[in-house]
Structure formats: C-alpha cells, structure tokens
Coordinates of C-alpha atoms in Angstrom, one line a residue:
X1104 CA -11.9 -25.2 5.7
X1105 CA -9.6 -25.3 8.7
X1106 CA -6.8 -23.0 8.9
X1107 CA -3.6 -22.4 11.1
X1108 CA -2.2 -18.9 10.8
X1109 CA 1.1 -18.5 12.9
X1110 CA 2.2 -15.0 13.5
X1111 CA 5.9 -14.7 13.8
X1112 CA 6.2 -11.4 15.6
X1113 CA 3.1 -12.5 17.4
X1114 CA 3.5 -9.4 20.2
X1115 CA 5.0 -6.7 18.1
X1116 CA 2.9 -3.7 17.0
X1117 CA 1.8 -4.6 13.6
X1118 CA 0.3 -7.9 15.0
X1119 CA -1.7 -6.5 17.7
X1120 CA -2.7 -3.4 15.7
X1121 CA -3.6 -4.5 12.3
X1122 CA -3.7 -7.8 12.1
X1123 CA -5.5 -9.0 15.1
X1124 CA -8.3 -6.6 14.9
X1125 CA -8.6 -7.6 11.4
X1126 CA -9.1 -11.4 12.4
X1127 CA -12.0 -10.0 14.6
X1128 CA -14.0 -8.2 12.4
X1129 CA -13.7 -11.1 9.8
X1130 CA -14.7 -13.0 12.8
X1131 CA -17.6 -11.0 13.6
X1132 CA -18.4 -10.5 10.1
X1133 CA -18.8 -14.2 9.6
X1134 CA -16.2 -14.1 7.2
X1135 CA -13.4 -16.1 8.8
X1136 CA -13.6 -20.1 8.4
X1137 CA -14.5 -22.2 10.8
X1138 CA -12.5 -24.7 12.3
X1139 CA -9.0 -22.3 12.3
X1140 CA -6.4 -21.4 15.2
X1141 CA -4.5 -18.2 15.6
X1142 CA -0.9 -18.5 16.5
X1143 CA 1.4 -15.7 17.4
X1144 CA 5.1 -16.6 17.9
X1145 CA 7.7 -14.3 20.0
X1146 CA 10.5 -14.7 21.8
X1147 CA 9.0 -14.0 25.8
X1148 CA 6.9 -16.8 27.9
X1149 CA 3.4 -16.2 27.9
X1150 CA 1.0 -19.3 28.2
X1151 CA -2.3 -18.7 26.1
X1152 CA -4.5 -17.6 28.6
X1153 CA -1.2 -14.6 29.5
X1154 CA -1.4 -13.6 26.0
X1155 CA -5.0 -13.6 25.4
X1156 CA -4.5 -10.9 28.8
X1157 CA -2.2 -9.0 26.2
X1158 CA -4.4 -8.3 23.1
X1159 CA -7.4 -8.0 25.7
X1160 CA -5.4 -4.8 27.0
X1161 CA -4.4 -3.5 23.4
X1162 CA -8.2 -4.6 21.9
X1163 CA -9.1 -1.2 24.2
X1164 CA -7.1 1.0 22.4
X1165 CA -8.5 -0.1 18.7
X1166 CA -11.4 2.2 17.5
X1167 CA -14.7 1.6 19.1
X1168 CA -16.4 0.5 16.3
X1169 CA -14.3 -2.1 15.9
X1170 CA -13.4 -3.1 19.4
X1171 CA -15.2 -6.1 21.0
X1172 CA -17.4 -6.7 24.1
X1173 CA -16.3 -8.7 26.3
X1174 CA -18.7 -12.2 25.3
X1175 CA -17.3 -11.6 21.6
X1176 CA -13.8 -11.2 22.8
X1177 CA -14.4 -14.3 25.3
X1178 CA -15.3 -16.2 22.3
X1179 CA -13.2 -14.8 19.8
X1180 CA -9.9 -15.5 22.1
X1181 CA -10.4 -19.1 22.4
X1182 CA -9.0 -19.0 18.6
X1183 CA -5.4 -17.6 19.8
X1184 CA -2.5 -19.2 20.9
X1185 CA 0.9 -18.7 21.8
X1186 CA 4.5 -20.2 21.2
X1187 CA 7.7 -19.1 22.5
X1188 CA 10.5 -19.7 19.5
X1189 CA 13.7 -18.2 19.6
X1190 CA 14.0 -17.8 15.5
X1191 CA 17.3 -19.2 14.7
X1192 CA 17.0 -22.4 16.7
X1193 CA 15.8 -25.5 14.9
X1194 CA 14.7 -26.9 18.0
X1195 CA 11.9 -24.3 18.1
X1196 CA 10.9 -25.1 14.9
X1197 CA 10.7 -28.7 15.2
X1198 CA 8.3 -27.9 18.2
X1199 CA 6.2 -25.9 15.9
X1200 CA 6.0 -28.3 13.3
X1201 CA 4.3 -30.6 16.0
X1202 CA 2.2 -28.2 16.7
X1203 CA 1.2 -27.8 13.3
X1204 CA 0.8 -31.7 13.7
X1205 CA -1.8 -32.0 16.2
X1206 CA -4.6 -31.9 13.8
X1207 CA -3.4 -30.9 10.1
X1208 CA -5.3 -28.5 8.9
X1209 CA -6.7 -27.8 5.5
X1210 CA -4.1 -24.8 5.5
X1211 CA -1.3 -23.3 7.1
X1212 CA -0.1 -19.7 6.7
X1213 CA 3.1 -18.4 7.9
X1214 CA 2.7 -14.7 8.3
X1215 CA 6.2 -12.7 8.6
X1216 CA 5.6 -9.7 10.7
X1217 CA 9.2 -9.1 11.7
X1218 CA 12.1 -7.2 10.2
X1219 CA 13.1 -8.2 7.0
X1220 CA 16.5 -9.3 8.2
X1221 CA 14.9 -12.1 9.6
X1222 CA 12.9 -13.1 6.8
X1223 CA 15.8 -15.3 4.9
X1224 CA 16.5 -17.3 8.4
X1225 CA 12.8 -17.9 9.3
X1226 CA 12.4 -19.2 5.3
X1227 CA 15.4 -21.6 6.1
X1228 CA 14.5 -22.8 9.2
X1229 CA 10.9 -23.4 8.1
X1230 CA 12.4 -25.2 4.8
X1231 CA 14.9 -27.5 7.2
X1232 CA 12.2 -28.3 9.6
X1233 CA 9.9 -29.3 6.6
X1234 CA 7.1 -27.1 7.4
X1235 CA 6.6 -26.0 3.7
X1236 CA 4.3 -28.3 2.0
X1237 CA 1.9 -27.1 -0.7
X1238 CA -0.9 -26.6 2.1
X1239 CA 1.7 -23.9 3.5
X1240 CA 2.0 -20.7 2.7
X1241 CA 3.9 -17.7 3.8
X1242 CA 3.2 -13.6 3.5
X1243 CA 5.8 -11.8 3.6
X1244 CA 4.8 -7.8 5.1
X1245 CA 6.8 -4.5 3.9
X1246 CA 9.2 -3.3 3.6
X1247 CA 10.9 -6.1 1.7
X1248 CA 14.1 -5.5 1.4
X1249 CA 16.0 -1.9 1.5
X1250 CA 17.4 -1.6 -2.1
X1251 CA 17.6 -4.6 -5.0
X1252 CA 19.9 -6.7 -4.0
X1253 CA 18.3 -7.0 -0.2
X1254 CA 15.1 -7.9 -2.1
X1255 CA 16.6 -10.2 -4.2
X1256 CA 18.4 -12.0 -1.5
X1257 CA 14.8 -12.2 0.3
X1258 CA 13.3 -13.3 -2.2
X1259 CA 16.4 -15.9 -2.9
X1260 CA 15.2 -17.3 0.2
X1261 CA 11.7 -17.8 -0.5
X1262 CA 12.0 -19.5 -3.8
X1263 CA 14.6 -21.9 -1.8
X1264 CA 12.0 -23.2 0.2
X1265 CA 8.6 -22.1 -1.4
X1266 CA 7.2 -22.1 -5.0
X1267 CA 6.5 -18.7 -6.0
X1268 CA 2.5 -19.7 -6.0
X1269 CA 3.1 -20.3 -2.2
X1270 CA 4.6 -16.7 -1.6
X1271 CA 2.5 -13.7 -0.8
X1272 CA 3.9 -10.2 -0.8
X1273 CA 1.3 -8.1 1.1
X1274 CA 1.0 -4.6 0.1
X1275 CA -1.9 -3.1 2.5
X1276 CA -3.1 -0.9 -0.2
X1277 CA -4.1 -3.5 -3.0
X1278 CA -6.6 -4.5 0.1
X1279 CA -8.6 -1.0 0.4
X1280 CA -12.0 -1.3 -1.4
X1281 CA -11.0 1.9 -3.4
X1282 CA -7.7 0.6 -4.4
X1283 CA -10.3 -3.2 -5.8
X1284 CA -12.3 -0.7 -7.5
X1285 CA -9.5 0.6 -10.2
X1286 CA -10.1 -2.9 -11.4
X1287 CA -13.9 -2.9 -11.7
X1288 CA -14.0 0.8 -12.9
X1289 CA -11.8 0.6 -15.6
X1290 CA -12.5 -3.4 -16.8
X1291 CA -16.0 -3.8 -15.5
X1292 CA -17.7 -0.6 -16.8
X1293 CA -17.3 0.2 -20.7
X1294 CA -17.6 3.5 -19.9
X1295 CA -14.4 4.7 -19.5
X1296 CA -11.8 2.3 -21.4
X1297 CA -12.0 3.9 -24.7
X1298 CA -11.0 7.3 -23.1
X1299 CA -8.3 5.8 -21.0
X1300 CA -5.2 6.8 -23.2
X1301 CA -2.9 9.3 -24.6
X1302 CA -5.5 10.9 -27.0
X1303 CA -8.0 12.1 -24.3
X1304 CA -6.0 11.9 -20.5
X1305 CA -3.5 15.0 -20.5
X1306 CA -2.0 13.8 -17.2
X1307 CA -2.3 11.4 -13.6
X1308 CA -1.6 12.3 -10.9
X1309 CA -1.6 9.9 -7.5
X1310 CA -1.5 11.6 -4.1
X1311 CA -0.6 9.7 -1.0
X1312 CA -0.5 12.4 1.8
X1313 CA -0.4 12.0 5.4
X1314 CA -1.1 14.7 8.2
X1315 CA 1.1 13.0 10.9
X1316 CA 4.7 12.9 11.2
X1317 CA 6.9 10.0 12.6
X1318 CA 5.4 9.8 15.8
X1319 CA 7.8 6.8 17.8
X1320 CA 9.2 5.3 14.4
X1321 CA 12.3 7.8 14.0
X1322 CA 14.7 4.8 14.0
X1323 CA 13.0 2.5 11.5
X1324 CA 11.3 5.8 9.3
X1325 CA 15.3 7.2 9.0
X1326 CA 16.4 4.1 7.7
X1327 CA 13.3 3.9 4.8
X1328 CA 12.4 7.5 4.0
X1329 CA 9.5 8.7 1.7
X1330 CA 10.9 6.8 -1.5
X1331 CA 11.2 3.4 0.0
X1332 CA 8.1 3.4 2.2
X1333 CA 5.6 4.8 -0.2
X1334 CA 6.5 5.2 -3.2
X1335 CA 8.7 2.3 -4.4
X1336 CA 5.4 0.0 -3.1
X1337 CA 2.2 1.8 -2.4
X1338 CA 2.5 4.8 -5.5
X1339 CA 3.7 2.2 -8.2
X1340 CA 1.3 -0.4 -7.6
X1341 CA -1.6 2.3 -7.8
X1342 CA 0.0 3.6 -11.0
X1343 CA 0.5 -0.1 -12.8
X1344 CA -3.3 -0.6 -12.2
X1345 CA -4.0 2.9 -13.2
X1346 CA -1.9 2.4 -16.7
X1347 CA -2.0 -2.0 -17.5
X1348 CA -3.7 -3.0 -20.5
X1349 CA -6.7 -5.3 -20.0
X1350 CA -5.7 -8.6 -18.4
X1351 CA -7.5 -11.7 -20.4
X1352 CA -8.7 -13.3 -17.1
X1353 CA -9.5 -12.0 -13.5
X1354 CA -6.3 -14.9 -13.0
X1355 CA -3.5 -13.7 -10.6
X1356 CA -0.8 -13.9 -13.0
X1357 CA -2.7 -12.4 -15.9
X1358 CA -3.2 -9.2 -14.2
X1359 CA 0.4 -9.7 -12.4
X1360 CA 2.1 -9.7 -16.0
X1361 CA 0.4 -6.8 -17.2
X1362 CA 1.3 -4.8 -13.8
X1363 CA 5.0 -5.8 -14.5
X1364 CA 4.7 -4.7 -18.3
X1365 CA 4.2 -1.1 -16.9
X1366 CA 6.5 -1.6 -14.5
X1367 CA 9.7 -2.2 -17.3
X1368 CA 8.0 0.3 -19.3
X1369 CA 8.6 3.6 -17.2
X1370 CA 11.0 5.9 -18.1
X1371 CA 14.4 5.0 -16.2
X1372 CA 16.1 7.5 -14.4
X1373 CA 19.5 9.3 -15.0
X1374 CA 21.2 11.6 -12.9
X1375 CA 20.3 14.3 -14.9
X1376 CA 16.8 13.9 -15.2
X1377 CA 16.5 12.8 -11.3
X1378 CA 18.0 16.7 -10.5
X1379 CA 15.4 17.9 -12.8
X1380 CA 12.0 15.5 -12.3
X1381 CA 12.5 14.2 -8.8
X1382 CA 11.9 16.3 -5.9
X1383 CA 12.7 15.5 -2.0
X1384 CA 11.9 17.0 0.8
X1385 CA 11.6 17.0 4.8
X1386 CA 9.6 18.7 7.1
X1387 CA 10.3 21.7 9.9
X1388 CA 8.1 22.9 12.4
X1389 CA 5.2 24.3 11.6
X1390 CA 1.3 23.9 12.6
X1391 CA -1.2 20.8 11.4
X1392 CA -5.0 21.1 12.4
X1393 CA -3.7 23.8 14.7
X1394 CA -1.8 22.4 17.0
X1395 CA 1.9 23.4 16.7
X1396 CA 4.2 20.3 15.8
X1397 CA 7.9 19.8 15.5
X1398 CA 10.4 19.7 13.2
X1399 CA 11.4 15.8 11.2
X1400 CA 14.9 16.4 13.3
X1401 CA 13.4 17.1 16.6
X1402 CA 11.2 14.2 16.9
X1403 CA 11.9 10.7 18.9
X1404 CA 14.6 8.7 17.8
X1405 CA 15.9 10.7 14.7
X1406 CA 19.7 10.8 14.3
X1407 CA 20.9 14.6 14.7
X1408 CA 21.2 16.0 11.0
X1409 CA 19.7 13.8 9.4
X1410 CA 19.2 13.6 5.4
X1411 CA 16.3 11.6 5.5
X1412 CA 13.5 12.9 2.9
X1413 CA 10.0 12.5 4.5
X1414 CA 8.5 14.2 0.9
X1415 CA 8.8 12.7 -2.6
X1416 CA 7.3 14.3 -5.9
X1417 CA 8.2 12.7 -9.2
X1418 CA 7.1 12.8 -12.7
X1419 CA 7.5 9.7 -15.1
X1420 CA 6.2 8.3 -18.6
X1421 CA 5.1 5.3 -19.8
X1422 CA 7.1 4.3 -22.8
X1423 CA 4.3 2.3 -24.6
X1424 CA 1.7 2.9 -27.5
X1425 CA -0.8 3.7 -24.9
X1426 CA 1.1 6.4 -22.5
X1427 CA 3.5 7.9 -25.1
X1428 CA 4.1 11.8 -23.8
X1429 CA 1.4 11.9 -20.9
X1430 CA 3.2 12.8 -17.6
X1431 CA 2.5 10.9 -14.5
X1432 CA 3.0 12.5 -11.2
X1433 CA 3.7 10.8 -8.2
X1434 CA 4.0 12.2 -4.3
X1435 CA 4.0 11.7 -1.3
X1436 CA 4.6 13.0 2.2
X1437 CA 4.7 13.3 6.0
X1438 CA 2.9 15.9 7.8
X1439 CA 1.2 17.6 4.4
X1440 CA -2.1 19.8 5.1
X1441 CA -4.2 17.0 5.5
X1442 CA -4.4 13.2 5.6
X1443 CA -5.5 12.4 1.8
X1444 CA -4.7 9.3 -0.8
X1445 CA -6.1 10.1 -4.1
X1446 CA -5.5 9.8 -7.8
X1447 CA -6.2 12.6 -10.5
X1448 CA -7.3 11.3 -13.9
X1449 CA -7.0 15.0 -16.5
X1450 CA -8.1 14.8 -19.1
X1451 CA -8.1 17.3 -22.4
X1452 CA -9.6 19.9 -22.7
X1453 CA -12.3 19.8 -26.0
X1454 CA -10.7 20.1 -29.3
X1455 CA -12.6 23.1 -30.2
X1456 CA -14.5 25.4 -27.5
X1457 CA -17.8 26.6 -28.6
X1458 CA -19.0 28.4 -25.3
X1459 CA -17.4 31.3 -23.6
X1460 CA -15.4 31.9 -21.1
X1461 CA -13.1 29.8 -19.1
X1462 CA -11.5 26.5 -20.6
X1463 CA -12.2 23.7 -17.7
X1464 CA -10.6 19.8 -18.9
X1465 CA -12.6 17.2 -17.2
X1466 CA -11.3 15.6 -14.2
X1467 CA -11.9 11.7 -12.4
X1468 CA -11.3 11.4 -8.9
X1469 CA -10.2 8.5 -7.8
X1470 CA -10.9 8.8 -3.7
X1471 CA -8.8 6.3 -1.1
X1472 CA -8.2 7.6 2.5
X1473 CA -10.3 8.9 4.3
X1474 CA -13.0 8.7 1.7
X1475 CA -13.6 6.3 -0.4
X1476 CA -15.2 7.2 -3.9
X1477 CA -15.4 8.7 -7.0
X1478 CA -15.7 12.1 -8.1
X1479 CA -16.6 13.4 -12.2
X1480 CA -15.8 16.7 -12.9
X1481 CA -17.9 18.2 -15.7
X1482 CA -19.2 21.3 -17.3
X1483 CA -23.0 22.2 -17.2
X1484 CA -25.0 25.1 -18.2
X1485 CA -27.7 26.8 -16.1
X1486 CA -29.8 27.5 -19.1
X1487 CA -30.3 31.1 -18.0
X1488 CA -29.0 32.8 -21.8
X1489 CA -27.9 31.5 -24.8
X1490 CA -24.3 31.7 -25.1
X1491 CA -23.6 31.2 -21.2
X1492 CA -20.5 30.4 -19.1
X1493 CA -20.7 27.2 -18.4
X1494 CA -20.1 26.1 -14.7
X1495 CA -18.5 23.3 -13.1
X1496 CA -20.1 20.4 -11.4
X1497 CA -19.6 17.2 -9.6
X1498 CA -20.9 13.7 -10.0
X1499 CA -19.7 12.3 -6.4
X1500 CA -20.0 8.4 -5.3
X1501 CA -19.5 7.9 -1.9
X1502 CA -19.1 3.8 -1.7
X1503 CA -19.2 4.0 1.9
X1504 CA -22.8 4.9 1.5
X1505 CA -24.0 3.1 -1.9
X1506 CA -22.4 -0.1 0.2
X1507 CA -23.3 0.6 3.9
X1508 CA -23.1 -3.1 4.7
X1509 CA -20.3 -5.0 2.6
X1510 CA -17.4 -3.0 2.8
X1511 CA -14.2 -4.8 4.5
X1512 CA -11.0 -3.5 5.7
X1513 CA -7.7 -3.5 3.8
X1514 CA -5.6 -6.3 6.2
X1515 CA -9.1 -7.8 6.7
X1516 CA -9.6 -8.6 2.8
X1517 CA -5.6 -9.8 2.7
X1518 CA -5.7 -12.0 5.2
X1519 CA -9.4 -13.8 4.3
X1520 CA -7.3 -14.2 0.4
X1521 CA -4.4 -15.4 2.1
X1522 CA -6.0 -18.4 3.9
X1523 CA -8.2 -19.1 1.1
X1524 CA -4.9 -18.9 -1.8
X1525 CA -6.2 -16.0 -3.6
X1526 CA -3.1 -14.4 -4.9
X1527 CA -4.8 -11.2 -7.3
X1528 CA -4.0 -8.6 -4.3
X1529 CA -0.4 -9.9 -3.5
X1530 CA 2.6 -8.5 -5.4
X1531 CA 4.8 -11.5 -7.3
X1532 CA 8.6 -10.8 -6.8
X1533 CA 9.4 -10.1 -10.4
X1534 CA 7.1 -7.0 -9.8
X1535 CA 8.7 -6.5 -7.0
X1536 CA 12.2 -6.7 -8.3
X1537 CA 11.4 -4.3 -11.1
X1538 CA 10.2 -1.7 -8.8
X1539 CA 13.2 -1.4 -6.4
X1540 CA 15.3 -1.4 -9.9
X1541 CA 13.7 1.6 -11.1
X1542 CA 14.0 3.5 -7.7
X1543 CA 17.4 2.3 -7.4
X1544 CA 18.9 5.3 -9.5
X1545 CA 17.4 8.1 -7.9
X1546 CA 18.8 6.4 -4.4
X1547 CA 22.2 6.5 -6.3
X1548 CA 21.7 10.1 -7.1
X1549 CA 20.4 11.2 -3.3
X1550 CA 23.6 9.4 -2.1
X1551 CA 26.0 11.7 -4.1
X1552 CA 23.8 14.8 -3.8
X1553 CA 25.4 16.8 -1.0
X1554 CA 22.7 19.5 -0.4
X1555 CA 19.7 16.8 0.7
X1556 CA 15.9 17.7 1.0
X1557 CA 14.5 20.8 0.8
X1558 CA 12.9 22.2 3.4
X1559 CA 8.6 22.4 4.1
X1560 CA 6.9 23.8 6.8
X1561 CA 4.7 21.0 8.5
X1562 CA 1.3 21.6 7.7
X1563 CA 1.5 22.6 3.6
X1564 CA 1.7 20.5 0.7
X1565 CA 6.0 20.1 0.6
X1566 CA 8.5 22.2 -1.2
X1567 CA 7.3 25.0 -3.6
X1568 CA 9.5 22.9 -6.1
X1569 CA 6.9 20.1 -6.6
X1570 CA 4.3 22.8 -7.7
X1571 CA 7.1 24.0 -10.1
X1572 CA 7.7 20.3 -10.9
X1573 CA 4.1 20.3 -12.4
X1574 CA 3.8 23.6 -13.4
X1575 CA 6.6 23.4 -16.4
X1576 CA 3.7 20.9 -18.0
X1577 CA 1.4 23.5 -17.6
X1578 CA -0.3 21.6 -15.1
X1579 CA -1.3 21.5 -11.4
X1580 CA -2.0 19.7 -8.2
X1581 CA -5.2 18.8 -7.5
X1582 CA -5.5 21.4 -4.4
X1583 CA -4.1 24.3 -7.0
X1584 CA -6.8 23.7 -9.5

C-alpha cells in the first residue's frame, strides 16, 4: 500500500522527537509499507537533502537503541521530503496538492503537529484546495483545544471538511502496549470480568506521575496545567477503558460508544464538591533522585506568580448499575518521587476472615511507564502451623520479557493504524467533547478560587491533602499501602 504522510510542523520538536524516530523503527521493524514518502511542511527553505542534514543532527540525540547507523539512516532518508508552506496562503496549498499529485498514492495522511490555533485554518485551507478525499485523512495531536468551546470550534472545522471516519484524535497513551492490554485483560481473559464490579472492587485508582518538571515548556505548560494536559485526556481515557461494559465487536465505534457511556456517566462537578474532592497543587524546590531542583515559579519561561497547578488528585463515581458507590481516584503530577504511570484495581476484602491476623484486600496492578506489566496481590500461607498469618505475595508479568521481540512503541503503533485507517486507538470528538465538559466545572471553580494550589516540595507525592483526599474512604495510595 503506498502512503504520503505530510507533517505540518515538519521541524518543530514533536516531529523530530517522536514522530520521526517512530517512522524508523517501524521502518526497521519492517512494519512500515512500502512504496510511502515522508513529508514535513514548515515555514523556512530547506531543500530535501538540507533537511535530511536536520533530523540526521537530531537522530543523535534519540536513545541509542533506537538511533540509526549511518547505511539505515542513508536508506531510511531517501523517504523524507520537504516543503516550504506558509499556512494561511492557498497558494501553498495548491502546490501541495500537486505534490500529492505526482503519483497518488493509496493514502494520504495529514498529520497536525502545530498549535491548535492553527488547526481550523490548515482544515480550511486543505478543504478549499480539495485535498480531502476519502483516501485522505488527518490526525489531529493534543492538546485539542483549551476548554469546550475551543474544542468544539476545532472540531467544527474538521467535520466542515472531513467525515468524522476521516478524523483521528491521537492520544499517545491508547498507543502504549500496557494501555492495548486493558482491552485484552479484561475482554480476552474470562478470568477477571465477573469480578470487575461494585460487589468485589472497593476502589481504582490511576497514577500518572512524572519525576521531571517543566524543563523549557514554561510558556506552553502555564497556559495547560495538570488538568488539561493529563487528566482531561490521558487519566479519562484510562479510566473509560478501565470501567466500559463489553463492546459487541473489536469495531472502532463499538468500543468508542461504550468509552463515551462512561464518559456521561461520571459524577459532574459542583462547586461544592470540587472544594471538597478535587485537589491542586504546584511544586517548590525540593530534591528528585538527589539532585536539588527548583521551584514551578523559578523555572524558564514561567510568568512570576503564577497559579498554574502542576498536581491534580480527584475522586469521582460512576453513576451506573455497575460502579454505583465505588470511588475512583485520579492524579497526577510534575516532579512526584518518581517517574510512574499505573492503575490500582482494590478490591474487598473477604466477606468473613477465617485466619488470623492482619486483613490484606487483594490488589491488580495495572503497570505503564517505565514498566510495563501486571502485578496480583494475594495472600499465601507458609504451611509452617495450623492457624498461621498469612503473608502477602506477588504474581508479577513483566510483558517486556514474556514478549522480548513484538513490542512496539506508542507513536510507532498510532502512526502504522493511522496509515492503514484503523481508528480503535484514536479518540472520536463526541468523546472528546464530553470530557472537556466534565472538566469544565472544576476550571470554573479554580478561576474564582483566590487561594490557588497548594504547595509540594519537588520530589514527594504532592500536597498532604490528596492522601487526606483518599483517606476519608478509608483508603490509600498505592505507595501508602
């Protein structure tokens, strides 16, 4: 199958450090079709051979693993091309269309890795120059939009020039092989379904934490915050696979419409209940791995005083026969103890204890980042006396090692389903919608809340009020228990 796949933002940084080294390894892999060209569009003058010089340079600073010699970067570069467009000239576009032209390719995909400003005029322009025929289609990277109505106003300008089958909204993490696996554990395995509800889970909890700070991003991260960047996209499309019923096909749109079930189905917020179930926070200075590391204020690019909440904890419910009364916990954070995406399955403890000492619920792991796994937390006996304590153990997959050989990368897996139409990984905009419109009340509340985020030192695991947060259910993070 041949395959364009044009780049708009073709030199910024997501390009050259996701994207691009995720075309090489499903290059090297085999995985990536023959017969397809790589286009990156910017707004400079390179000629191909110029930019070819660029990722060449930027190829060195990937990890070594996955950084090519020079014969397979020799060969893999003879796939990538460049175009200078100015993005709001038709002109431009009309020269790209040619381009397109030249050979017309099984498929074309218009990848949008530019601020989402620019989204509606690059759907316009590609609409007007009639580069949107049902070969094309367009991905659309985070963060789309910064509240409801942005998003709607995006996605507005999609649907004007592309059926909603043509539109791909990427979400990195529905790529990671852990993130694939919710859907084989839970649907594939009969294991665990009839357990997975109200009468045996006590509580979830989903952990995406992150040991570095900001870094260069001030500007952009003050304008997101924790909320918008992790947890309106990442941490509710892990909880809606967590929590959906059983789709009736492995079909995009049957899985999508039980995602967005979930989705209308969480508890909204009020004022009240965001003061008392919400919890922000931003980091100070403090000390991560050892090394001693500023404060969110004093780092590149962040406006003095800023309000911006780099920590989020929230618990929520599931209104629905399934969920009724079990808390979900979500959080996330910048500059936490240690880099580590996770979810907690709890269950309840045993109706009625027969063995001494120490009630111990069972526990699933769900592993993400860095590992990738599962871990089963049971209750054994050594078999040294009758009537013993019984002691804790670990059933612990490591899919790294029971798959040494198969595993692909997140933005390697997305971009392989986005030339070949697969749409299971990709997040429709109803879903989409729903989620900024559940957010959108505790933004409301932040916005008239004049004492902002608490204060963490860098290096813990956030504000001593997200422990209390979990605590008043008589529960606790996985790293208390």
């Amino acid at each position: 199958m041949s395959f364009d796949l044009v780049f708009f933002g073709g030199t910024g940084d997501l390009t050259w450090r996701k994207l691009l080294p995720a075309l090489f390894q499903a290059w090297r892999h085999h995985k990536l079709p023959a017969g397809g060209r790589i286009l990156a569009v910017a707004r400079d003058e390179r000629s191909d051979d110029e930019y070819r010089a660029f990722v060449r340079e930027r190829f060195a600073t990937v990890d070594s693993s996955k950084r090519p010699n020079e014969a397979e970067f020799d060969e893999f570069a003879q796939l990538l091309h460049y175009r200078r467009m100015d993005l709001s000239r038709a002109d431009d576009y009309a020269g790209l269309k040619s381009w397109l032209a030249e050979r017309a390719a099984d498929t074309a995909v218009m990848y949008l890795a530019t601020a989402p400003h620019l989204f509606p005029v690059i759907c316009e322009q590609l609409g007007a120059a009639g580069i949107a025929g049902p070969n094309v289609r367009i991905v659309l990277e985070k963060p789309l939009g910064h509240d409801l109505a942005s998003a709607q106003e995006i996605n507005r300008a999609v649907r004007s020039v592309f059926d909603e089958r043509q539109a791909l909204r990427i979400d990195h993490y529905l790529g990671k092989p852990a993130v694939q696996n919710l859907m084989a554990l839970r649907f594939g395995n009969a294991l665990f379904e009839p357990l997975w509800r109200r009468e045996w889970i006590a509580n979830i909890q989903i952990t995406l934490a992150e040991s570095l700070g900001v870094g260069t991003r001030g500007d952009y991260y003050d304008r997101s915050g924790a909320l918008r960047d992790m947890i309106q996209n990442h941490a509710l499309q892990l909880l809606t696979m967590i929590a959906m019923e059983p789709p009736s096909s492995s079909d995009a749109d049957a899985i999508r419409d039980e995602k967005l079930k979930v989705l209308r189905s969480l508890k909204p917020f009020t004022p009240e209940t965001v003061a008392s179930d919400v919890v922000r926070g931003q980091y100070r200075a403090g000390s991560v791995e050892g090394q001693a590391v500023p404060a969110y204020l004093d780092e590149v690019k962040v406006p003095a005083g800023s309000r911006c909440e780099t920590f989020v904890a929230l618990r929520t419910e599931i209104r629905n026969w399934r969920w009724a009364g079990v808390p979900f916990y979500l959080r996330t954070g910048k500059r936490l103890a240690e880099q580590d995406s996770h979810i907690v399955v709890n269950f309840r403890e045993v109706p009625h204890p027969i063995f001494p000492g120490t009630r111990r619920a069972n526990r699933l792991v769900i592993k993400l980042q860095p590992e990738d796994g599962l871990e089963l937390h049971l209750l054994a006996a050594k078999g040294g006396s009758i009537n013993e304590v019984l002691s804790p153990v670990s059933l612990d997959l490591d899919f790294d090692e029971a798959f040494p050989s198969e595993r692909v990368g997140a933005y390697e897996r997305l971009l392989l389903d986005a030339i070949a139409g697969r749409l299971n990984l990709f997040v429709r905009s109803d879903e989409q919608e729903q989620a900024w419109r559940w957010v959108e009340p505790v933004l409301d509340a932040w916005a008239s809340d004049p004492t902002g985020p608490r204060p963490y030192a860098a290096g813990g695991w956030g504000p001593a009020a997200a422990s209390a947060l979990v605590a008043r259910d008589g529960c606790a993070w996985s790293e208390e228990q």
